[in-house]
Amino acid sequence: MFKWKKLLAVGALALAATIGFAGCGGDNAATSSSSGAKTLKVGSSVDFAPFEFQDEGQKEYQGFDMDLIRAIGKEMGYDVEISNIGFDGLIPALQAKNVDVLITGMTINDERKQSVDFSDPYYQSGLTIVVREKEENIKSFEDLKGKRIAVQIGTTSAKETKVIPGAEVKELNTPADCFMELKNGGVDAVVNDRPVNDYYIHTNQQTGVKVLPDRLTSEDYGIAVAKGNTELLGKINDALKKLKDNGEYDKIFAKWFGEQKKQ
């Protein structure tokens, strides 16, 4: 996961803080907006670019998750109201019915399934490899044995690559440092989380490099609803499927990560 991946820590303090969260009603997606449409109340921790963030001077929250949940709401016929909540307060806010859904780069796992129900996966993360465009000898993680690898310091990629036999791992401060080292020939490959690699290459219009399809790890992101809220979950899954079928999902993906990769 990202160096700054948010960890789930649900406690009494977070619960107390979120119960009093301003501007959030209670019924599941039943609040009407001034337009007369129902409102889908969304909770997100808006500090996880490129999934959710807020640029200075921008009023609206931005990112892949933000565009996706707005498109899902539109498909459902709902207005979307997004509240920025600290990550450890998200599940308590959902359980207190202050919000209807959570979308925040949240990994689907068994621990969280005890507290929430998840939609179908909408994004598959995991560690991927970036190599120079003309590199033909490295096609998978198996081929990294004995190679020089750049990783971002303190990340899962740093931990995972250190067990590759014979690999020389260089821990650098930023993704930009890793890519510069690769392009200058100081390493043979860069290993980092899929969204970090895809987003950096896309937004910085990096050329001369390519992302390999092989993944060392895999984790699915899902949209969370309150336990037992099968009606809302069904609507979200139906809308997500329609967006994938009609190509809208691919457009949103391409905006943030470049050409759609196989999920």
PDB file of C-alpha atoms in Angstrom:
ATOM      1  CA  MET A   1       0.000   0.000   0.000  1.00  0.00           C
ATOM      2  CA  PHE A   2       0.990   3.631  -0.317  1.00  0.00           C
ATOM      3  CA  LYS A   3       3.445   5.055   2.149  1.00  0.00           C
ATOM      4  CA  TRP A   4       0.604   7.284   3.282  1.00  0.00           C
ATOM      5  CA  LYS A   5      -2.029   4.506   3.118  1.00  0.00           C
ATOM      6  CA  LYS A   6      -4.610   5.149   5.760  1.00  0.00           C
ATOM      7  CA  LEU A   7      -5.015   2.555   8.515  1.00  0.00           C
ATOM      8  CA  LEU A   8      -8.401   1.718  10.062  1.00  0.00           C
ATOM      9  CA  ALA A   9      -8.556   2.518  13.777  1.00  0.00           C
ATOM     10  CA  VAL A  10     -12.103   2.662  15.103  1.00  0.00           C
ATOM     11  CA  GLY A  11     -12.337   3.931  18.674  1.00  0.00           C
ATOM     12  CA  ALA A  12     -14.611   5.739  21.061  1.00  0.00           C
ATOM     13  CA  LEU A  13     -12.983   9.101  20.386  1.00  0.00           C
ATOM     14  CA  ALA A  14     -13.620   8.823  16.647  1.00  0.00           C
ATOM     15  CA  LEU A  15     -17.198   7.769  17.325  1.00  0.00           C
ATOM     16  CA  ALA A  16     -17.821  10.747  19.558  1.00  0.00           C
ATOM     17  CA  ALA A  17     -16.358  13.083  16.952  1.00  0.00           C
ATOM     18  CA  THR A  18     -18.390  11.739  14.069  1.00  0.00           C
ATOM     19  CA  ILE A  19     -21.750  11.473  15.823  1.00  0.00           C
ATOM     20  CA  GLY A  20     -21.709  15.230  16.084  1.00  0.00           C
ATOM     21  CA  PHE A  21     -20.582  15.757  12.500  1.00  0.00           C
ATOM     22  CA  ALA A  22     -22.350  18.794  11.107  1.00  0.00           C
ATOM     23  CA  GLY A  23     -24.665  18.778   8.111  1.00  0.00           C
ATOM     24  CA  CYS A  24     -25.306  15.020   7.935  1.00  0.00           C
ATOM     25  CA  GLY A  25     -28.773  13.519   8.315  1.00  0.00           C
ATOM     26  CA  GLY A  26     -29.770   9.965   9.133  1.00  0.00           C
ATOM     27  CA  ASP A  27     -31.970   8.017   6.706  1.00  0.00           C
ATOM     28  CA  ASN A  28     -30.275   5.913   4.062  1.00  0.00           C
ATOM     29  CA  ALA A  29     -30.077   8.074   0.922  1.00  0.00           C
ATOM     30  CA  ALA A  30     -33.540   9.447   1.638  1.00  0.00           C
ATOM     31  CA  THR A  31     -32.785  13.120   2.137  1.00  0.00           C
ATOM     32  CA  SER A  32     -34.172  15.399  -0.557  1.00  0.00           C
ATOM     33  CA  SER A  33     -32.084  18.223  -1.979  1.00  0.00           C
ATOM     34  CA  SER A  34     -33.302  21.628  -3.127  1.00  0.00           C
ATOM     35  CA  SER A  35     -33.666  20.154  -6.616  1.00  0.00           C
ATOM     36  CA  GLY A  36     -36.160  17.613  -5.287  1.00  0.00           C
ATOM     37  CA  ALA A  37     -33.876  14.654  -6.001  1.00  0.00           C
ATOM     38  CA  LYS A  38     -32.741  12.262  -3.296  1.00  0.00           C
ATOM     39  CA  THR A  39     -29.274  12.912  -1.913  1.00  0.00           C
ATOM     40  CA  LEU A  40     -26.580  10.273  -1.553  1.00  0.00           C
ATOM     41  CA  LYS A  41     -24.482  11.291   1.449  1.00  0.00           C
ATOM     42  CA  VAL A  42     -20.896  10.212   0.881  1.00  0.00           C
ATOM     43  CA  GLY A  43     -18.076  10.025   3.405  1.00  0.00           C
ATOM     44  CA  SER A  44     -14.456  10.221   2.268  1.00  0.00           C
ATOM     45  CA  SER A  45     -11.075  11.050   3.763  1.00  0.00           C
ATOM     46  CA  VAL A  46      -9.991  13.596   1.178  1.00  0.00           C
ATOM     47  CA  ASP A  47      -6.221  13.238   1.445  1.00  0.00           C
ATOM     48  CA  PHE A  48      -5.450  10.303  -0.837  1.00  0.00           C
ATOM     49  CA  ALA A  49      -4.492  11.543  -4.313  1.00  0.00           C
ATOM     50  CA  PRO A  50      -5.267  10.595  -6.998  1.00  0.00           C
ATOM     51  CA  PHE A  51      -8.394   9.034  -5.506  1.00  0.00           C
ATOM     52  CA  GLU A  52      -9.612  11.970  -3.422  1.00  0.00           C
ATOM     53  CA  PHE A  53      -7.982  15.320  -2.745  1.00  0.00           C
ATOM     54  CA  GLN A  54      -8.622  19.061  -2.819  1.00  0.00           C
ATOM     55  CA  ASP A  55      -6.325  21.442  -4.658  1.00  0.00           C
ATOM     56  CA  GLU A  56      -5.734  24.862  -3.191  1.00  0.00           C
ATOM     57  CA  GLY A  57      -8.333  27.289  -4.484  1.00  0.00           C
ATOM     58  CA  GLN A  58     -10.703  24.504  -5.604  1.00  0.00           C
ATOM     59  CA  LYS A  59     -14.115  24.211  -3.931  1.00  0.00           C
ATOM     60  CA  GLU A  60     -15.006  20.731  -5.167  1.00  0.00           C
ATOM     61  CA  TYR A  61     -13.200  17.593  -4.104  1.00  0.00           C
ATOM     62  CA  GLN A  62     -11.310  15.951  -6.949  1.00  0.00           C
ATOM     63  CA  GLY A  63      -9.972  12.535  -7.832  1.00  0.00           C
ATOM     64  CA  PHE A  64     -10.891   9.197  -9.306  1.00  0.00           C
ATOM     65  CA  ASP A  65     -13.202   8.224  -6.427  1.00  0.00           C
ATOM     66  CA  MET A  66     -14.911  11.603  -6.477  1.00  0.00           C
ATOM     67  CA  ASP A  67     -15.674  11.433 -10.204  1.00  0.00           C
ATOM     68  CA  LEU A  68     -16.787   7.825  -9.902  1.00  0.00           C
ATOM     69  CA  ILE A  69     -19.219   8.339  -7.007  1.00  0.00           C
ATOM     70  CA  ARG A  70     -20.725  11.391  -8.730  1.00  0.00           C
ATOM     71  CA  ALA A  71     -21.256   9.288 -11.871  1.00  0.00           C
ATOM     72  CA  ILE A  72     -22.785   6.488  -9.780  1.00  0.00           C
ATOM     73  CA  GLY A  73     -25.108   8.974  -8.081  1.00  0.00           C
ATOM     74  CA  LYS A  74     -26.164  10.404 -11.427  1.00  0.00           C
ATOM     75  CA  GLU A  75     -26.863   6.914 -12.752  1.00  0.00           C
ATOM     76  CA  MET A  76     -29.014   6.244  -9.670  1.00  0.00           C
ATOM     77  CA  GLY A  77     -30.844   9.561 -10.036  1.00  0.00           C
ATOM     78  CA  TYR A  78     -29.387  10.962  -6.811  1.00  0.00           C
ATOM     79  CA  ASP A  79     -27.614  14.189  -5.982  1.00  0.00           C
ATOM     80  CA  VAL A  80     -24.262  13.539  -4.308  1.00  0.00           C
ATOM     81  CA  GLU A  81     -23.117  15.299  -1.149  1.00  0.00           C
ATOM     82  CA  ILE A  82     -19.523  14.562  -0.115  1.00  0.00           C
ATOM     83  CA  SER A  83     -18.258  15.103   3.449  1.00  0.00           C
ATOM     84  CA  ASN A  84     -14.556  15.078   4.339  1.00  0.00           C
ATOM     85  CA  ILE A  85     -14.088  12.885   7.424  1.00  0.00           C
ATOM     86  CA  GLY A  86     -10.864  11.578   8.978  1.00  0.00           C
ATOM     87  CA  PHE A  87     -10.232   8.010   7.887  1.00  0.00           C
ATOM     88  CA  ASP A  88     -10.582   6.508  11.356  1.00  0.00           C
ATOM     89  CA  GLY A  89     -13.966   8.213  11.721  1.00  0.00           C
ATOM     90  CA  LEU A  90     -15.487   6.973   8.472  1.00  0.00           C
ATOM     91  CA  ILE A  91     -16.936   3.660   9.608  1.00  0.00           C
ATOM     92  CA  PRO A  92     -18.365   5.144  12.832  1.00  0.00           C
ATOM     93  CA  ALA A  93     -20.005   7.885  10.717  1.00  0.00           C
ATOM     94  CA  LEU A  94     -21.550   5.232   8.488  1.00  0.00           C
ATOM     95  CA  GLN A  95     -22.745   3.193  11.458  1.00  0.00           C
ATOM     96  CA  ALA A  96     -24.253   6.336  13.013  1.00  0.00           C
ATOM     97  CA  LYS A  97     -26.122   6.978   9.715  1.00  0.00           C
ATOM     98  CA  ASN A  98     -24.410  10.336   9.272  1.00  0.00           C
ATOM     99  CA  VAL A  99     -23.470   9.195   5.757  1.00  0.00           C
ATOM    100  CA  ASP A 100     -24.897   6.582   3.412  1.00  0.00           C
ATOM    101  CA  VAL A 101     -21.748   5.312   1.701  1.00  0.00           C
ATOM    102  CA  LEU A 102     -17.971   5.480   1.978  1.00  0.00           C
ATOM    103  CA  ILE A 103     -15.583   5.772  -0.953  1.00  0.00           C
ATOM    104  CA  THR A 104     -11.990   6.478  -0.021  1.00  0.00           C
ATOM    105  CA  GLY A 105      -9.553   4.035  -1.588  1.00  0.00           C
ATOM    106  CA  MET A 106     -10.713   1.489   1.007  1.00  0.00           C
ATOM    107  CA  THR A 107      -9.373  -2.040   0.635  1.00  0.00           C
ATOM    108  CA  ILE A 108     -11.923  -4.827   0.915  1.00  0.00           C
ATOM    109  CA  ASN A 109     -10.796  -7.171   3.670  1.00  0.00           C
ATOM    110  CA  ASP A 110     -12.321  -9.591   6.179  1.00  0.00           C
ATOM    111  CA  GLU A 111     -11.810  -7.277   9.159  1.00  0.00           C
ATOM    112  CA  ARG A 112     -13.790  -4.446   7.568  1.00  0.00           C
ATOM    113  CA  LYS A 113     -16.469  -6.844   6.338  1.00  0.00           C
ATOM    114  CA  GLN A 114     -17.429  -7.366   9.984  1.00  0.00           C
ATOM    115  CA  SER A 115     -18.448  -3.684  10.176  1.00  0.00           C
ATOM    116  CA  VAL A 116     -19.660  -2.791   6.653  1.00  0.00           C
ATOM    117  CA  ASP A 117     -20.882  -4.358   3.425  1.00  0.00           C
ATOM    118  CA  PHE A 118     -18.851  -3.712   0.277  1.00  0.00           C
ATOM    119  CA  SER A 119     -19.859  -3.128  -3.325  1.00  0.00           C
ATOM    120  CA  ASP A 120     -18.343  -5.047  -6.174  1.00  0.00           C
ATOM    121  CA  PRO A 121     -14.668  -4.059  -6.534  1.00  0.00           C
ATOM    122  CA  TYR A 122     -14.143  -0.894  -8.575  1.00  0.00           C
ATOM    123  CA  TYR A 123     -10.331  -0.724  -8.601  1.00  0.00           C
ATOM    124  CA  GLN A 124      -7.594  -3.343  -8.246  1.00  0.00           C
ATOM    125  CA  SER A 125      -4.382  -2.080  -6.716  1.00  0.00           C
ATOM    126  CA  GLY A 126      -1.110  -3.905  -6.025  1.00  0.00           C
ATOM    127  CA  LEU A 127       2.600  -3.560  -6.634  1.00  0.00           C
ATOM    128  CA  THR A 128       3.627  -3.157 -10.288  1.00  0.00           C
ATOM    129  CA  ILE A 129       6.912  -2.784 -12.153  1.00  0.00           C
ATOM    130  CA  VAL A 130       8.042   0.083 -14.376  1.00  0.00           C
ATOM    131  CA  VAL A 131      10.970  -0.477 -16.754  1.00  0.00           C
ATOM    132  CA  ARG A 132      12.538   1.403 -19.647  1.00  0.00           C
ATOM    133  CA  GLU A 133      10.475   1.165 -22.806  1.00  0.00           C
ATOM    134  CA  LYS A 134      12.989  -0.976 -24.701  1.00  0.00           C
ATOM    135  CA  GLU A 135      13.600  -3.374 -21.800  1.00  0.00           C
ATOM    136  CA  GLU A 136      12.833  -6.947 -22.912  1.00  0.00           C
ATOM    137  CA  ASN A 137      14.545  -9.040 -20.225  1.00  0.00           C
ATOM    138  CA  ILE A 138      12.257  -8.009 -17.371  1.00  0.00           C
ATOM    139  CA  LYS A 139       8.655  -9.130 -17.826  1.00  0.00           C
ATOM    140  CA  SER A 140       7.641 -10.234 -14.313  1.00  0.00           C
ATOM    141  CA  PHE A 141       8.703 -10.096 -10.678  1.00  0.00           C
ATOM    142  CA  GLU A 142      10.556 -13.367 -11.216  1.00  0.00           C
ATOM    143  CA  ASP A 143      12.872 -11.520 -13.618  1.00  0.00           C
ATOM    144  CA  LEU A 144      13.903  -9.012 -10.931  1.00  0.00           C
ATOM    145  CA  LYS A 145      16.294 -11.486  -9.324  1.00  0.00           C
ATOM    146  CA  GLY A 146      19.752  -9.927  -9.225  1.00  0.00           C
ATOM    147  CA  LYS A 147      18.483  -6.616 -10.650  1.00  0.00           C
ATOM    148  CA  ARG A 148      18.769  -3.041  -9.360  1.00  0.00           C
ATOM    149  CA  ILE A 149      15.378  -1.765  -8.156  1.00  0.00           C
ATOM    150  CA  ALA A 150      14.260   1.719  -7.088  1.00  0.00           C
ATOM    151  CA  VAL A 151      11.475   2.016  -4.494  1.00  0.00           C
ATOM    152  CA  GLN A 152       9.996   4.812  -2.414  1.00  0.00           C
ATOM    153  CA  ILE A 153      11.352   4.700   1.125  1.00  0.00           C
ATOM    154  CA  GLY A 154       9.031   3.343   3.807  1.00  0.00           C
ATOM    155  CA  THR A 155       6.532   1.714   1.418  1.00  0.00           C
ATOM    156  CA  THR A 156       5.292  -1.839   0.988  1.00  0.00           C
ATOM    157  CA  SER A 157       7.355  -2.018  -2.205  1.00  0.00           C
ATOM    158  CA  ALA A 158      10.535  -1.444  -0.174  1.00  0.00           C
ATOM    159  CA  LYS A 159       9.657  -4.328   2.121  1.00  0.00           C
ATOM    160  CA  GLU A 160       8.592  -6.737  -0.620  1.00  0.00           C
ATOM    161  CA  THR A 161      11.523  -6.149  -2.979  1.00  0.00           C
ATOM    162  CA  LYS A 162      14.134  -6.752  -0.271  1.00  0.00           C
ATOM    163  CA  VAL A 163      13.286 -10.466  -0.280  1.00  0.00           C
ATOM    164  CA  ILE A 164      13.950 -10.835  -4.018  1.00  0.00           C
ATOM    165  CA  PRO A 165      17.118 -12.946  -4.322  1.00  0.00           C
ATOM    166  CA  GLY A 166      20.200 -10.937  -5.294  1.00  0.00           C
ATOM    167  CA  ALA A 167      18.256  -7.701  -5.822  1.00  0.00           C
ATOM    168  CA  GLU A 168      19.919  -4.376  -5.053  1.00  0.00           C
ATOM    169  CA  VAL A 169      17.175  -2.138  -3.646  1.00  0.00           C
ATOM    170  CA  LYS A 170      17.594   1.651  -3.672  1.00  0.00           C
ATOM    171  CA  GLU A 171      15.171   3.470  -1.361  1.00  0.00           C
ATOM    172  CA  LEU A 172      14.491   6.998  -2.605  1.00  0.00           C
ATOM    173  CA  ASN A 173      12.336   9.814  -1.275  1.00  0.00           C
ATOM    174  CA  THR A 174       9.695  10.248  -3.983  1.00  0.00           C
ATOM    175  CA  PRO A 175       8.251   8.520  -7.062  1.00  0.00           C
ATOM    176  CA  ALA A 176       9.904  11.259  -9.148  1.00  0.00           C
ATOM    177  CA  ASP A 177      13.302  10.282  -7.723  1.00  0.00           C
ATOM    178  CA  CYS A 178      12.642   6.636  -8.585  1.00  0.00           C
ATOM    179  CA  PHE A 179      11.711   7.413 -12.194  1.00  0.00           C
ATOM    180  CA  MET A 180      14.693   9.705 -12.622  1.00  0.00           C
ATOM    181  CA  GLU A 181      17.002   6.952 -11.392  1.00  0.00           C
ATOM    182  CA  LEU A 182      15.434   4.539 -13.885  1.00  0.00           C
ATOM    183  CA  LYS A 183      15.707   6.922 -16.838  1.00  0.00           C
ATOM    184  CA  ASN A 184      19.324   7.729 -15.959  1.00  0.00           C
ATOM    185  CA  GLY A 185      20.225   4.032 -15.938  1.00  0.00           C
ATOM    186  CA  GLY A 186      20.924   3.861 -12.199  1.00  0.00           C
ATOM    187  CA  VAL A 187      18.411   1.027 -11.742  1.00  0.00           C
ATOM    188  CA  ASP A 188      16.783  -1.593 -13.926  1.00  0.00           C
ATOM    189  CA  ALA A 189      13.240  -1.188 -12.612  1.00  0.00           C
ATOM    190  CA  VAL A 190      10.933   0.787 -10.338  1.00  0.00           C
ATOM    191  CA  VAL A 191       8.468  -1.031  -8.080  1.00  0.00           C
ATOM    192  CA  ASN A 192       5.574   0.836  -6.474  1.00  0.00           C
ATOM    193  CA  ASP A 193       1.804   0.718  -6.020  1.00  0.00           C
ATOM    194  CA  ARG A 194      -0.158   0.543  -9.259  1.00  0.00           C
ATOM    195  CA  PRO A 195      -1.955   3.905  -8.818  1.00  0.00           C
ATOM    196  CA  VAL A 196       1.305   5.659  -7.907  1.00  0.00           C
ATOM    197  CA  ASN A 197       2.995   4.353 -11.049  1.00  0.00           C
ATOM    198  CA  ASP A 198       0.039   4.953 -13.372  1.00  0.00           C
ATOM    199  CA  TYR A 199      -0.821   8.400 -12.004  1.00  0.00           C
ATOM    200  CA  TYR A 200       2.762   9.664 -12.034  1.00  0.00           C
ATOM    201  CA  ILE A 201       3.424   8.514 -15.588  1.00  0.00           C
ATOM    202  CA  HIS A 202       0.090   9.905 -16.829  1.00  0.00           C
ATOM    203  CA  THR A 203       0.181  13.304 -15.114  1.00  0.00           C
ATOM    204  CA  ASN A 204       3.859  13.937 -15.813  1.00  0.00           C
ATOM    205  CA  GLN A 205       3.609  12.628 -19.391  1.00  0.00           C
ATOM    206  CA  GLN A 206       6.571  10.360 -18.783  1.00  0.00           C
ATOM    207  CA  THR A 207       7.992   8.795 -21.946  1.00  0.00           C
ATOM    208  CA  GLY A 208      10.580   6.099 -22.455  1.00  0.00           C
ATOM    209  CA  VAL A 209       9.109   3.894 -19.714  1.00  0.00           C
ATOM    210  CA  LYS A 210       6.350   1.290 -19.492  1.00  0.00           C
ATOM    211  CA  VAL A 211       4.326  -0.401 -16.753  1.00  0.00           C
ATOM    212  CA  LEU A 212       4.328  -4.196 -16.804  1.00  0.00           C
ATOM    213  CA  PRO A 213       1.027  -6.044 -16.232  1.00  0.00           C
ATOM    214  CA  ASP A 214       2.436  -8.419 -13.618  1.00  0.00           C
ATOM    215  CA  ARG A 215       1.498  -7.653  -9.987  1.00  0.00           C
ATOM    216  CA  LEU A 216       3.284  -8.866  -6.887  1.00  0.00           C
ATOM    217  CA  THR A 217       0.322  -8.165  -4.636  1.00  0.00           C
ATOM    218  CA  SER A 218      -3.352  -7.525  -5.256  1.00  0.00           C
ATOM    219  CA  GLU A 219      -5.994  -5.644  -3.313  1.00  0.00           C
ATOM    220  CA  ASP A 220      -9.478  -4.551  -4.344  1.00  0.00           C
ATOM    221  CA  TYR A 221     -11.069  -1.230  -3.434  1.00  0.00           C
ATOM    222  CA  GLY A 222     -14.799  -1.160  -2.713  1.00  0.00           C
ATOM    223  CA  ILE A 223     -17.605   1.252  -1.795  1.00  0.00           C
ATOM    224  CA  ALA A 224     -18.871   0.608   1.731  1.00  0.00           C
ATOM    225  CA  VAL A 225     -22.470   0.756   2.978  1.00  0.00           C
ATOM    226  CA  ALA A 226     -23.950  -0.040   6.380  1.00  0.00           C
ATOM    227  CA  LYS A 227     -24.282  -3.721   7.231  1.00  0.00           C
ATOM    228  CA  GLY A 228     -27.519  -5.124   5.883  1.00  0.00           C
ATOM    229  CA  ASN A 229     -28.348  -2.193   3.572  1.00  0.00           C
ATOM    230  CA  THR A 230     -28.883  -4.518   0.626  1.00  0.00           C
ATOM    231  CA  GLU A 231     -31.200  -2.138  -1.237  1.00  0.00           C
ATOM    232  CA  LEU A 232     -28.624   0.648  -1.492  1.00  0.00           C
ATOM    233  CA  LEU A 233     -25.830  -1.828  -2.183  1.00  0.00           C
ATOM    234  CA  GLY A 234     -27.806  -3.290  -5.077  1.00  0.00           C
ATOM    235  CA  LYS A 235     -28.383   0.159  -6.586  1.00  0.00           C
ATOM    236  CA  ILE A 236     -24.671   0.997  -6.331  1.00  0.00           C
ATOM    237  CA  ASN A 237     -23.608  -2.293  -7.927  1.00  0.00           C
ATOM    238  CA  ASP A 238     -26.139  -1.848 -10.735  1.00  0.00           C
ATOM    239  CA  ALA A 239     -24.927   1.698 -11.414  1.00  0.00           C
ATOM    240  CA  LEU A 240     -21.272   0.631 -11.320  1.00  0.00           C
ATOM    241  CA  LYS A 241     -21.973  -2.149 -13.831  1.00  0.00           C
ATOM    242  CA  LYS A 242     -23.771   0.263 -16.165  1.00  0.00           C
ATOM    243  CA  LEU A 243     -20.830   2.694 -16.043  1.00  0.00           C
ATOM    244  CA  LYS A 244     -18.449  -0.111 -16.962  1.00  0.00           C
ATOM    245  CA  ASP A 245     -20.731  -1.366 -19.733  1.00  0.00           C
ATOM    246  CA  ASN A 246     -21.333   2.051 -21.316  1.00  0.00           C
ATOM    247  CA  GLY A 247     -17.685   3.138 -21.223  1.00  0.00           C
ATOM    248  CA  GLU A 248     -18.082   5.957 -18.679  1.00  0.00           C
ATOM    249  CA  TYR A 249     -15.912   4.125 -16.145  1.00  0.00           C
ATOM    250  CA  ASP A 250     -13.111   3.874 -18.711  1.00  0.00           C
ATOM    251  CA  LYS A 251     -13.318   7.616 -19.375  1.00  0.00           C
ATOM    252  CA  ILE A 252     -12.969   8.393 -15.676  1.00  0.00           C
ATOM    253  CA  PHE A 253     -10.099   5.931 -15.354  1.00  0.00           C
ATOM    254  CA  ALA A 254      -8.281   7.427 -18.342  1.00  0.00           C
ATOM    255  CA  LYS A 255      -8.627  10.932 -16.884  1.00  0.00           C
ATOM    256  CA  TRP A 256      -6.647   9.976 -13.790  1.00  0.00           C
ATOM    257  CA  PHE A 257      -4.453   7.058 -14.836  1.00  0.00           C
ATOM    258  CA  GLY A 258      -4.227   7.057 -18.610  1.00  0.00           C
ATOM    259  CA  GLU A 259      -5.486   4.289 -20.853  1.00  0.00           C
ATOM    260  CA  GLN A 260      -7.585   1.734 -19.033  1.00  0.00           C
ATOM    261  CA  LYS A 261      -5.686  -1.341 -17.900  1.00  0.00           C
ATOM    262  CA  LYS A 262      -7.153  -4.803 -17.544  1.00  0.00           C
ATOM    263  CA  GLN A 263      -8.869  -5.093 -14.156  1.00  0.00           C
TER     264      GLN A 263
END
